[in-house]
Every structure is written in C-alpha cells, then in structure tokens.
PDB file of C-alpha atoms in Angstrom:
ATOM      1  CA  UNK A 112       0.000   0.000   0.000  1.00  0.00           C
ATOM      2  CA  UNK A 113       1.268   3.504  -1.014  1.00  0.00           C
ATOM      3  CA  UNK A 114       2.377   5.880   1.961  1.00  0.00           C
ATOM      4  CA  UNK A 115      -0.876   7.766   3.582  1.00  0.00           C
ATOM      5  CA  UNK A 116      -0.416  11.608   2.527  1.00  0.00           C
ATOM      6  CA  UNK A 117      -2.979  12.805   5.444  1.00  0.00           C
ATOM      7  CA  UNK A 118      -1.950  15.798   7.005  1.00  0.00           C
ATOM      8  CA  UNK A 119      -4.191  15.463  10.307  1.00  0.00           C
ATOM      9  CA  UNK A 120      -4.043  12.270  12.371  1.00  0.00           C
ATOM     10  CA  UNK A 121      -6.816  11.595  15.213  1.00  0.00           C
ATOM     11  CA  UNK A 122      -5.750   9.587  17.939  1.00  0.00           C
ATOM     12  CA  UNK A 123      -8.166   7.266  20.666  1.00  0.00           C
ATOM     13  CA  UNK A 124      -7.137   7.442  23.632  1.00  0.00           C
ATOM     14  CA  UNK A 125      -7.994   4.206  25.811  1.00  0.00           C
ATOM     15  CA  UNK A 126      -6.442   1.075  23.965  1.00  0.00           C
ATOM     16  CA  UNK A 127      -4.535   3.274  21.472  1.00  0.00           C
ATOM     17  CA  UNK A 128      -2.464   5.533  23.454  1.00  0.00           C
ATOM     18  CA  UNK A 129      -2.803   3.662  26.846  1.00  0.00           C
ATOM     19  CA  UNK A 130      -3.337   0.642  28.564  1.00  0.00           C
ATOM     20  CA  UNK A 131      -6.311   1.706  30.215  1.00  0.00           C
ATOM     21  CA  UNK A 132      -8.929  -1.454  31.454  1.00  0.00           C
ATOM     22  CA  UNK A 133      -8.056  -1.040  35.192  1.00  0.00           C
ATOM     23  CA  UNK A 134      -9.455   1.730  35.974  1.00  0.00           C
ATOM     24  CA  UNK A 135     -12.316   1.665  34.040  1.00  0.00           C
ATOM     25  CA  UNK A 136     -13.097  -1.640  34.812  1.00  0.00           C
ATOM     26  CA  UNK A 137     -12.980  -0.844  38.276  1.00  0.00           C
ATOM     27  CA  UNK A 138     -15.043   2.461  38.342  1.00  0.00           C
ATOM     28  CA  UNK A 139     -17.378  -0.080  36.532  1.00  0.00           C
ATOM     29  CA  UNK A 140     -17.280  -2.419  39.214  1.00  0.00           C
ATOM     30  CA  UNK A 141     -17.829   0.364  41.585  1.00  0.00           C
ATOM     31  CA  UNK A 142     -20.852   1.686  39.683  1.00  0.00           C
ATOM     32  CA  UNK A 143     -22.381  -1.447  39.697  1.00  0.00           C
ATOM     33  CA  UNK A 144     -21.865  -2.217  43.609  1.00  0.00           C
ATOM     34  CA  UNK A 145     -22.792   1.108  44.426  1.00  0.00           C
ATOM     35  CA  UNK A 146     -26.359   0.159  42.725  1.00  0.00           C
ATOM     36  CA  UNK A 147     -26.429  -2.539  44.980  1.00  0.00           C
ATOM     37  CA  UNK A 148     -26.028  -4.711  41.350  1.00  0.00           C
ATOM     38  CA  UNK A 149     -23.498  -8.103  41.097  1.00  0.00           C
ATOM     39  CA  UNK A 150     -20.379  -7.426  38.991  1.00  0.00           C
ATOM     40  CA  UNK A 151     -18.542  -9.813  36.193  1.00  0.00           C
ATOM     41  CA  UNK A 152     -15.541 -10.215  36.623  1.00  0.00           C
ATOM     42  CA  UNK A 153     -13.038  -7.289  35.725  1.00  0.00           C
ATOM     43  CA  UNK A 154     -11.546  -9.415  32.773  1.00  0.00           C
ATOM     44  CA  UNK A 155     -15.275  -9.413  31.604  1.00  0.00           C
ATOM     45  CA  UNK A 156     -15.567  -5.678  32.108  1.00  0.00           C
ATOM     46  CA  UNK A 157     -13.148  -4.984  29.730  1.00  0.00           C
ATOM     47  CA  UNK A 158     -15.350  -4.735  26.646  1.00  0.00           C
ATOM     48  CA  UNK A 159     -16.368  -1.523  28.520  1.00  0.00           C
ATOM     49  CA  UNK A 160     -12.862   0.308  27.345  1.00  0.00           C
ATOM     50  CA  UNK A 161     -13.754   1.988  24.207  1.00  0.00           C
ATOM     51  CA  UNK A 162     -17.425   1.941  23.257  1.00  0.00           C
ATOM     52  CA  UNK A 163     -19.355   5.147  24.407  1.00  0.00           C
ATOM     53  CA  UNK A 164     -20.001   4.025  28.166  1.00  0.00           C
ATOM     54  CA  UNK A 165     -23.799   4.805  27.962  1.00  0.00           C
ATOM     55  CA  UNK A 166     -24.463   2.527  24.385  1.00  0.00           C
ATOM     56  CA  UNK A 167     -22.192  -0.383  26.505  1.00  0.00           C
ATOM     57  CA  UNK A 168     -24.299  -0.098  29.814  1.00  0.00           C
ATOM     58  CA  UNK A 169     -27.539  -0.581  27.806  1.00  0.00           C
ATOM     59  CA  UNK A 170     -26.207  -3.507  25.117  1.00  0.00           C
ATOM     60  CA  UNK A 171     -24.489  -5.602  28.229  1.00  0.00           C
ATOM     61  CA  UNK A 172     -26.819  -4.706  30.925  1.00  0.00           C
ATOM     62  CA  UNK A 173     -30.076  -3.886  29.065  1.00  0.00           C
ATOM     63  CA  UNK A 174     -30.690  -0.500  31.275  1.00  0.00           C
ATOM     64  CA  UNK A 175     -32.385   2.410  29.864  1.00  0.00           C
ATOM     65  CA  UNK A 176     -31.006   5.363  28.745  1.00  0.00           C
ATOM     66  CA  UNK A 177     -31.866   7.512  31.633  1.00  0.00           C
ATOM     67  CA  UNK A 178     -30.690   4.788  33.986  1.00  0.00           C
ATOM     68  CA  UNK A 179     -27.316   4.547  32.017  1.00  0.00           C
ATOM     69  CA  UNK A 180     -26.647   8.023  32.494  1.00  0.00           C
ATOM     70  CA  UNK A 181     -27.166   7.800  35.861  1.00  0.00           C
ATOM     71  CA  UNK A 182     -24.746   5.047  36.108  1.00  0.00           C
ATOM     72  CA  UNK A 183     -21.962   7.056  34.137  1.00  0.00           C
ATOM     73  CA  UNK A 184     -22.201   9.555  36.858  1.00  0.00           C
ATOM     74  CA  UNK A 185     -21.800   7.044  39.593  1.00  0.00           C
ATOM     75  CA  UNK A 186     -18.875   5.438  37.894  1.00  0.00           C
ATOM     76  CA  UNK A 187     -17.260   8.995  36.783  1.00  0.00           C
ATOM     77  CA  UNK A 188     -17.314   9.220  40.945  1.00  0.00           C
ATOM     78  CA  UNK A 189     -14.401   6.293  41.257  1.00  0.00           C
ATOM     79  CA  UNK A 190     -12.869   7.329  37.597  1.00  0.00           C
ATOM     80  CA  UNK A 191     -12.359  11.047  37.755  1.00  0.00           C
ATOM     81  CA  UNK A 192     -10.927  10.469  40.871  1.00  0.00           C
ATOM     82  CA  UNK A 193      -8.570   7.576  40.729  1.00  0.00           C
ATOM     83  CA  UNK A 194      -9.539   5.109  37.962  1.00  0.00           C
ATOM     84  CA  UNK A 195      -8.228   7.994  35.072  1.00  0.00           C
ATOM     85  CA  UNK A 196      -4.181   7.180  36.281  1.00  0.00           C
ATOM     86  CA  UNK A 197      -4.514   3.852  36.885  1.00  0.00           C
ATOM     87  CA  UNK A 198      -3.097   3.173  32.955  1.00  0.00           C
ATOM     88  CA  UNK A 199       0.166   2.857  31.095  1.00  0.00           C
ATOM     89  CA  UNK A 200       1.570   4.270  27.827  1.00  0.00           C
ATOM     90  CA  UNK A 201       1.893   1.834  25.021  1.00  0.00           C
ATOM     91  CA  UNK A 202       5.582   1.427  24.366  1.00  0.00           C
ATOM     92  CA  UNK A 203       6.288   2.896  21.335  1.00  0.00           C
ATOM     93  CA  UNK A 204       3.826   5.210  21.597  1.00  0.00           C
ATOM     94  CA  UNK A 205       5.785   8.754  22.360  1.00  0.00           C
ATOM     95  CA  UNK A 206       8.452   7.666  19.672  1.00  0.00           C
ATOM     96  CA  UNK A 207       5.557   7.331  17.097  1.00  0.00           C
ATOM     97  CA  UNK A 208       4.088  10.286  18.005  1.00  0.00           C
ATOM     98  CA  UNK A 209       7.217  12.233  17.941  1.00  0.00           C
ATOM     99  CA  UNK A 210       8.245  10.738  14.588  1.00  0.00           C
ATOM    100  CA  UNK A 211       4.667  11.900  13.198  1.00  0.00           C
ATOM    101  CA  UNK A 212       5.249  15.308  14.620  1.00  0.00           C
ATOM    102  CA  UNK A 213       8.943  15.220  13.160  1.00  0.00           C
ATOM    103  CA  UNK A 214       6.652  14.573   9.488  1.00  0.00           C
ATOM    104  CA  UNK A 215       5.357  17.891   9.932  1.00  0.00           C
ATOM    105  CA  UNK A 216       1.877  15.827  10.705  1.00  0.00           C
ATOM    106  CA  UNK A 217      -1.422  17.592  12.831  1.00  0.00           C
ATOM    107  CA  UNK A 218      -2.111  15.339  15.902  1.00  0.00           C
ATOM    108  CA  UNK A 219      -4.691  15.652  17.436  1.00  0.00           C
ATOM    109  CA  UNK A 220      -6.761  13.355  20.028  1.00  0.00           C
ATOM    110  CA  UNK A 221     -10.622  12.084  19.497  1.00  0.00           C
ATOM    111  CA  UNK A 222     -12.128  10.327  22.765  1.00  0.00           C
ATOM    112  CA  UNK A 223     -15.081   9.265  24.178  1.00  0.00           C
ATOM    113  CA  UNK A 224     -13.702   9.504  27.518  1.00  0.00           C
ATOM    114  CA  UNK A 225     -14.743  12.893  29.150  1.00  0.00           C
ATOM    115  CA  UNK A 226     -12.273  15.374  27.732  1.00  0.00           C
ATOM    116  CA  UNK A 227     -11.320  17.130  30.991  1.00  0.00           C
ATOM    117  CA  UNK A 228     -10.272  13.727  32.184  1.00  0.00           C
ATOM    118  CA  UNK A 229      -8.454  13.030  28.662  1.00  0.00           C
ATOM    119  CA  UNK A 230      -6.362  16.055  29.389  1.00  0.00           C
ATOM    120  CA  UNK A 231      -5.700  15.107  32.889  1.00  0.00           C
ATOM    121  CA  UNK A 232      -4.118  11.974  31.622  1.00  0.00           C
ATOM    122  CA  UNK A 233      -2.104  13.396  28.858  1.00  0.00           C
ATOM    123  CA  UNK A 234      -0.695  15.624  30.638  1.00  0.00           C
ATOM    124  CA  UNK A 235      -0.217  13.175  33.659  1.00  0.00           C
ATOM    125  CA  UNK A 236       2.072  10.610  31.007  1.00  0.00           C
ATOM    126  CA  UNK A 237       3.618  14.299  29.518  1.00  0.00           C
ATOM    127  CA  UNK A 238       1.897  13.542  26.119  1.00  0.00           C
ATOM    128  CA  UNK A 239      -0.130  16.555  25.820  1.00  0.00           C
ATOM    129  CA  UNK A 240       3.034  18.447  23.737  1.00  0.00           C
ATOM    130  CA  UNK A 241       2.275  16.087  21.059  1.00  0.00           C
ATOM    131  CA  UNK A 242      -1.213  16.991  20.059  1.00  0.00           C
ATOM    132  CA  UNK A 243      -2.429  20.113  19.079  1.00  0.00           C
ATOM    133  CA  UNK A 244      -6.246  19.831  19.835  1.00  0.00           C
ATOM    134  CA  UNK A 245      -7.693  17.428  22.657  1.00  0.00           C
ATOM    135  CA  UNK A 246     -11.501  16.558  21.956  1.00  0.00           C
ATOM    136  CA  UNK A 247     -14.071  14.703  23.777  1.00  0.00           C
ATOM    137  CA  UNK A 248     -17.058  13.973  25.482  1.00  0.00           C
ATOM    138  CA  UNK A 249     -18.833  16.662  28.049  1.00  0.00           C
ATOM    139  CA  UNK A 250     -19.206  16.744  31.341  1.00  0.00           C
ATOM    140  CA  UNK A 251     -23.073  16.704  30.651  1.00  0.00           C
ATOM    141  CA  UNK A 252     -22.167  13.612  28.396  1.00  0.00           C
ATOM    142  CA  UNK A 253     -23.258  15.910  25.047  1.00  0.00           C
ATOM    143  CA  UNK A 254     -21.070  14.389  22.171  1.00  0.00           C
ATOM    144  CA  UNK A 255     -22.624  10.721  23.324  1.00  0.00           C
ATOM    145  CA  UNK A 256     -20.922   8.485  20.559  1.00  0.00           C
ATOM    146  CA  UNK A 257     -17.279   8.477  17.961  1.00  0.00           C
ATOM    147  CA  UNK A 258     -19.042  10.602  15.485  1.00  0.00           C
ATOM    148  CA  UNK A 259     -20.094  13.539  17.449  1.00  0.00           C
ATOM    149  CA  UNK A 260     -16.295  13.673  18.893  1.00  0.00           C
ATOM    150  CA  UNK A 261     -14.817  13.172  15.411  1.00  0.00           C
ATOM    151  CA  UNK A 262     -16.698  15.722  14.049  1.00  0.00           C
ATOM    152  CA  UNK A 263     -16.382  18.175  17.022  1.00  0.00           C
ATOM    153  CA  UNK A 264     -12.464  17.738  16.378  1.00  0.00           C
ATOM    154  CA  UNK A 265     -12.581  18.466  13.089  1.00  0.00           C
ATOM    155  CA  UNK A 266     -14.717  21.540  13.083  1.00  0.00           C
ATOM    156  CA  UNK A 267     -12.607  22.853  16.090  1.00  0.00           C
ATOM    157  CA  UNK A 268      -9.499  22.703  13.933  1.00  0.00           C
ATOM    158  CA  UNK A 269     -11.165  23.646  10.538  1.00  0.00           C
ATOM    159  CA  UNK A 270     -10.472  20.938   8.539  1.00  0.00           C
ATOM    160  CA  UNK A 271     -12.764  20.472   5.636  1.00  0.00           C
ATOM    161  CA  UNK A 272     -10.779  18.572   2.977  1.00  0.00           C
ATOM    162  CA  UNK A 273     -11.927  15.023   4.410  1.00  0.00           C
ATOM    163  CA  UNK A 274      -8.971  12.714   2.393  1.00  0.00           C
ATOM    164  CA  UNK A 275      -6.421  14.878   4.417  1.00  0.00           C
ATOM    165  CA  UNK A 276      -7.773  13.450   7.695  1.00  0.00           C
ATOM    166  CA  UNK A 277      -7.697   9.811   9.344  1.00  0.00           C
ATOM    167  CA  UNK A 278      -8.726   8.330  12.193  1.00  0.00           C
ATOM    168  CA  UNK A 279      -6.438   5.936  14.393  1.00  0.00           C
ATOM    169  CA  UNK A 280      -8.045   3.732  17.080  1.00  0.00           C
ATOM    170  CA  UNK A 281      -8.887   0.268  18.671  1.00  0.00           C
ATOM    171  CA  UNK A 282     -12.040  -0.860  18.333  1.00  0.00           C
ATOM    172  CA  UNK A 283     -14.881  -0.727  15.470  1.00  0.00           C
ATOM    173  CA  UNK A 284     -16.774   2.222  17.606  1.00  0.00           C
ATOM    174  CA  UNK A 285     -13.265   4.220  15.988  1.00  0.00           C
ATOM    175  CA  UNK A 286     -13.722   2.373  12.541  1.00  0.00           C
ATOM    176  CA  UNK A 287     -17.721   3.578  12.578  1.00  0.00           C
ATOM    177  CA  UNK A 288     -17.412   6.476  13.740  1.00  0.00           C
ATOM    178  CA  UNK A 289     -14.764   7.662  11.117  1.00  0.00           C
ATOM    179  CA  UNK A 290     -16.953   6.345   8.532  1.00  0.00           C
ATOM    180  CA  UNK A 291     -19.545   7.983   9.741  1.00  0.00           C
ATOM    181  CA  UNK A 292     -17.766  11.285   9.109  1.00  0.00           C
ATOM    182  CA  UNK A 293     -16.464  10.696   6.171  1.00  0.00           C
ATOM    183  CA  UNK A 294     -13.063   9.590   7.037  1.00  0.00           C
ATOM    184  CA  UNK A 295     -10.924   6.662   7.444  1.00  0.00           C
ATOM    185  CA  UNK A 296      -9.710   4.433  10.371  1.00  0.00           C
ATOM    186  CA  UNK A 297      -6.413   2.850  10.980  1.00  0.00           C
ATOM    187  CA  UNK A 298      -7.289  -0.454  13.354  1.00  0.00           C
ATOM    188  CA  UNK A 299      -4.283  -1.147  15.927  1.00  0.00           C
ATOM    189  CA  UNK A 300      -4.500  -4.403  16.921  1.00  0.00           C
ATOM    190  CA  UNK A 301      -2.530  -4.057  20.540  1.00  0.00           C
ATOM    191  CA  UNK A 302      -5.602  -2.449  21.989  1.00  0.00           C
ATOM    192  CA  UNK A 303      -9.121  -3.822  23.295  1.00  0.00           C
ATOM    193  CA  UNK A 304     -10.724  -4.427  20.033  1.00  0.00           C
ATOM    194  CA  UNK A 305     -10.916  -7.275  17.614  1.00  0.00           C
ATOM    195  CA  UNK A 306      -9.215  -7.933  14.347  1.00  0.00           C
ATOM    196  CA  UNK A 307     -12.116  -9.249  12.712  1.00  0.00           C
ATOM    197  CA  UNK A 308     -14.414  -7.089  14.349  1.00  0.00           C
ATOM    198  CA  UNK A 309     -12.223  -4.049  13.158  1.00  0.00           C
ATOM    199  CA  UNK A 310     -12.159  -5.544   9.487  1.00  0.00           C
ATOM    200  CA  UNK A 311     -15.728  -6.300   9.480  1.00  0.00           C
ATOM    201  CA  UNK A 312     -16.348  -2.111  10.027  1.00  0.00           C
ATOM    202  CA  UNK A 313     -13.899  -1.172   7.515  1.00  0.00           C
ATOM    203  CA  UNK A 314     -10.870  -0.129   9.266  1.00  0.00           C
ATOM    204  CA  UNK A 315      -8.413   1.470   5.925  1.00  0.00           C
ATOM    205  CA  UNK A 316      -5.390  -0.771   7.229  1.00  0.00           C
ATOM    206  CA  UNK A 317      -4.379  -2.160  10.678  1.00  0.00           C
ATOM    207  CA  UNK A 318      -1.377  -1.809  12.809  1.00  0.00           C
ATOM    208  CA  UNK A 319       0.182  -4.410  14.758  1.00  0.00           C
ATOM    209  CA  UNK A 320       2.041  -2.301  17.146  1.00  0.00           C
ATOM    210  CA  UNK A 321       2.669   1.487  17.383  1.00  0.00           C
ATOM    211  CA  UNK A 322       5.562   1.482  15.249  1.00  0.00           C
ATOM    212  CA  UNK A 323       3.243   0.398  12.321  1.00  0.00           C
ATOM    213  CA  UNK A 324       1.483   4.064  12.022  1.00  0.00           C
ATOM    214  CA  UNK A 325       4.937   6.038  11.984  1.00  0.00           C
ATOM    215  CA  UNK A 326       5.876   3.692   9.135  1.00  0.00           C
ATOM    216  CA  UNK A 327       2.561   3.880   6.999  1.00  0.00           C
ATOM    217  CA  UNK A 328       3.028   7.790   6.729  1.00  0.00           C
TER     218      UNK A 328
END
C-alpha cells in the first residue's frame, strides 16, 4: 500500500495511546456495587474500554437510557478520581508520536472519555506536547458516541478537505465512527478491540504495534 499523505491524524485514547482497562473496569465495578447490582468479573468488564459508556451499559446490561446516564455519573465518581491514572503508555507510543510530529503531521486526540479527564491523563504521562487539539465527550455527556467527537475535532481545527484526515483507534466504535464522518480508520491491533471485528467495520489498514502508524506515513 502507497504511503498515507494525510496531514491530520486523530488519535483514541484508551487502547490506542494507553493501557487503560483497570481503571475503568474498576469504576465499573464500583458503579455497579454502588447500585447494589453483582459485577462480572473485571476481565469481563473490559469490553467496557472503548465503546461510548452509555451505548455499553444498555447492550451488556439492558438498562435504559436515563438509567445509564445515571450510572456514568456514579462510575465517573471512582474514575475522575482515581480510575483515570490507573493506565500505562503503550511502548512505542511517544516515539511514534514524535516521529509523526517530526513529518510535519497535525495530531490531534478524538475520545469518548470525558475530555477534561483526557487532558488530565495526557498531561499526567507528559503527552499533551504532542497533540495540538484534545476533543471529547462533556461533562453533561453531550457528544454521546465516535461521530459527534470526530466531528467536534474536526470543526474545532477547521479541517474540511476530508482525504487529508484519518482516524487511528482500537475498536470498530473508531472504525464507525470515522466512517460515519467521512473519514478513514487505521485499526491497531494491541488495543481492546478485535481484528475481525475491526475488518468487518472497515478499518483502511491495521497496525500491529505502534511502530506500524509512523511507518505507513
């Protein structure tokens, strides 16, 4: 495949950038308790890391909306608190980014997590210097799925030429979402989501590690 020309990268956060599951899966596990409701297991929990928390809580739980928002705020309680450091960096993660930077490339980051919280952790691992916009969800849980992040990210740094834009995450909600706005998706594979999974949405390529993306540009 010919070198990717795009100008503007968009980064996940949770199972691209970092190791993430234990603290989400334990504000999960917290949420849960604290509605007086039996938890899987923590390995089990891990689908969780991701997917839009709210669309998760109803597909694995069957609650309703309103009661799924009321569960984000109870787990938000644990995660904003202590669950948002309890992650690693990928290795290779700062070298790609730096070598993407070093390309002249605009990297930016495109989460569902709650983008105070993103920032927090970026600038808790020292990888805020990389990017030059952070978006994500709202406190009030407004941008509630990939797309309305994406496309908040993009209209915040005024790109309009689509092709000169891709998306980079872990899971098919990153694949969909892209496609969704009109762009593409590189898969990683080292993350939470699933190769086939991630080939069945339509990621543009996958990466096996983060070396891969440096190299495809």
């Amino acid at each position: 495949m010919d070198k990717l020309k795009c100008k503007y990268i968009l980064f996940d956060l949770d199972g691209t950038l970092t190791e993430s599951h234990p603290g989400i899966t334990r504000s999960i596990k917290y949420a849960l308790e604290k509605h007086n409701m039996e938890s899987p297991s923590l390995e089990e929990l891990k689908v969780f890391v991701g997917p839009p928390l709210g669309e998760k809580f109803m597909e694995v739980f069957g609650f309703t909306k309103e009661f799924a928002d009321e569960m984000i705020l109870t787990y938000r309680e644990r995660y904003t608190t202590v669950g948002k450091f309890e992650c690693n960096v990928y290795d290779g993660v700062k070298d790609t980014l730096q070598k993407l930077k070093d390309m002249g490339k605009v990297l930016c980051v495109a989460t569902s997590k709650p983008e105070n919280s993103a920032k927090e952790v970026l600038d808790h691992f020292d990888l805020t210097k990389y990017f030059d916009f952070i978006g994500g969800d709202t406190s009030d849980h407004a941008r509630k799925n990939k797309t309305a992040v994406i496309n908040f990210v993009m209209e915040s740094m005024g790109i309009e030429n689509k092709d000169d834009v891709i998306m980079v995450g872990d899971t098919q909600y990153d694949v969909l979402g892209a496609a969704e706005s009109g762009i593409k998706c590189i898969g990683v594979l080292y993350g939470y989501g699933q190769k086939d999974k991630l080939e069945e949405a339509g990621a543009y390529i996958l990466a096996e590690k983060p070396s891969d993306i440096a190299e495809m540009f």
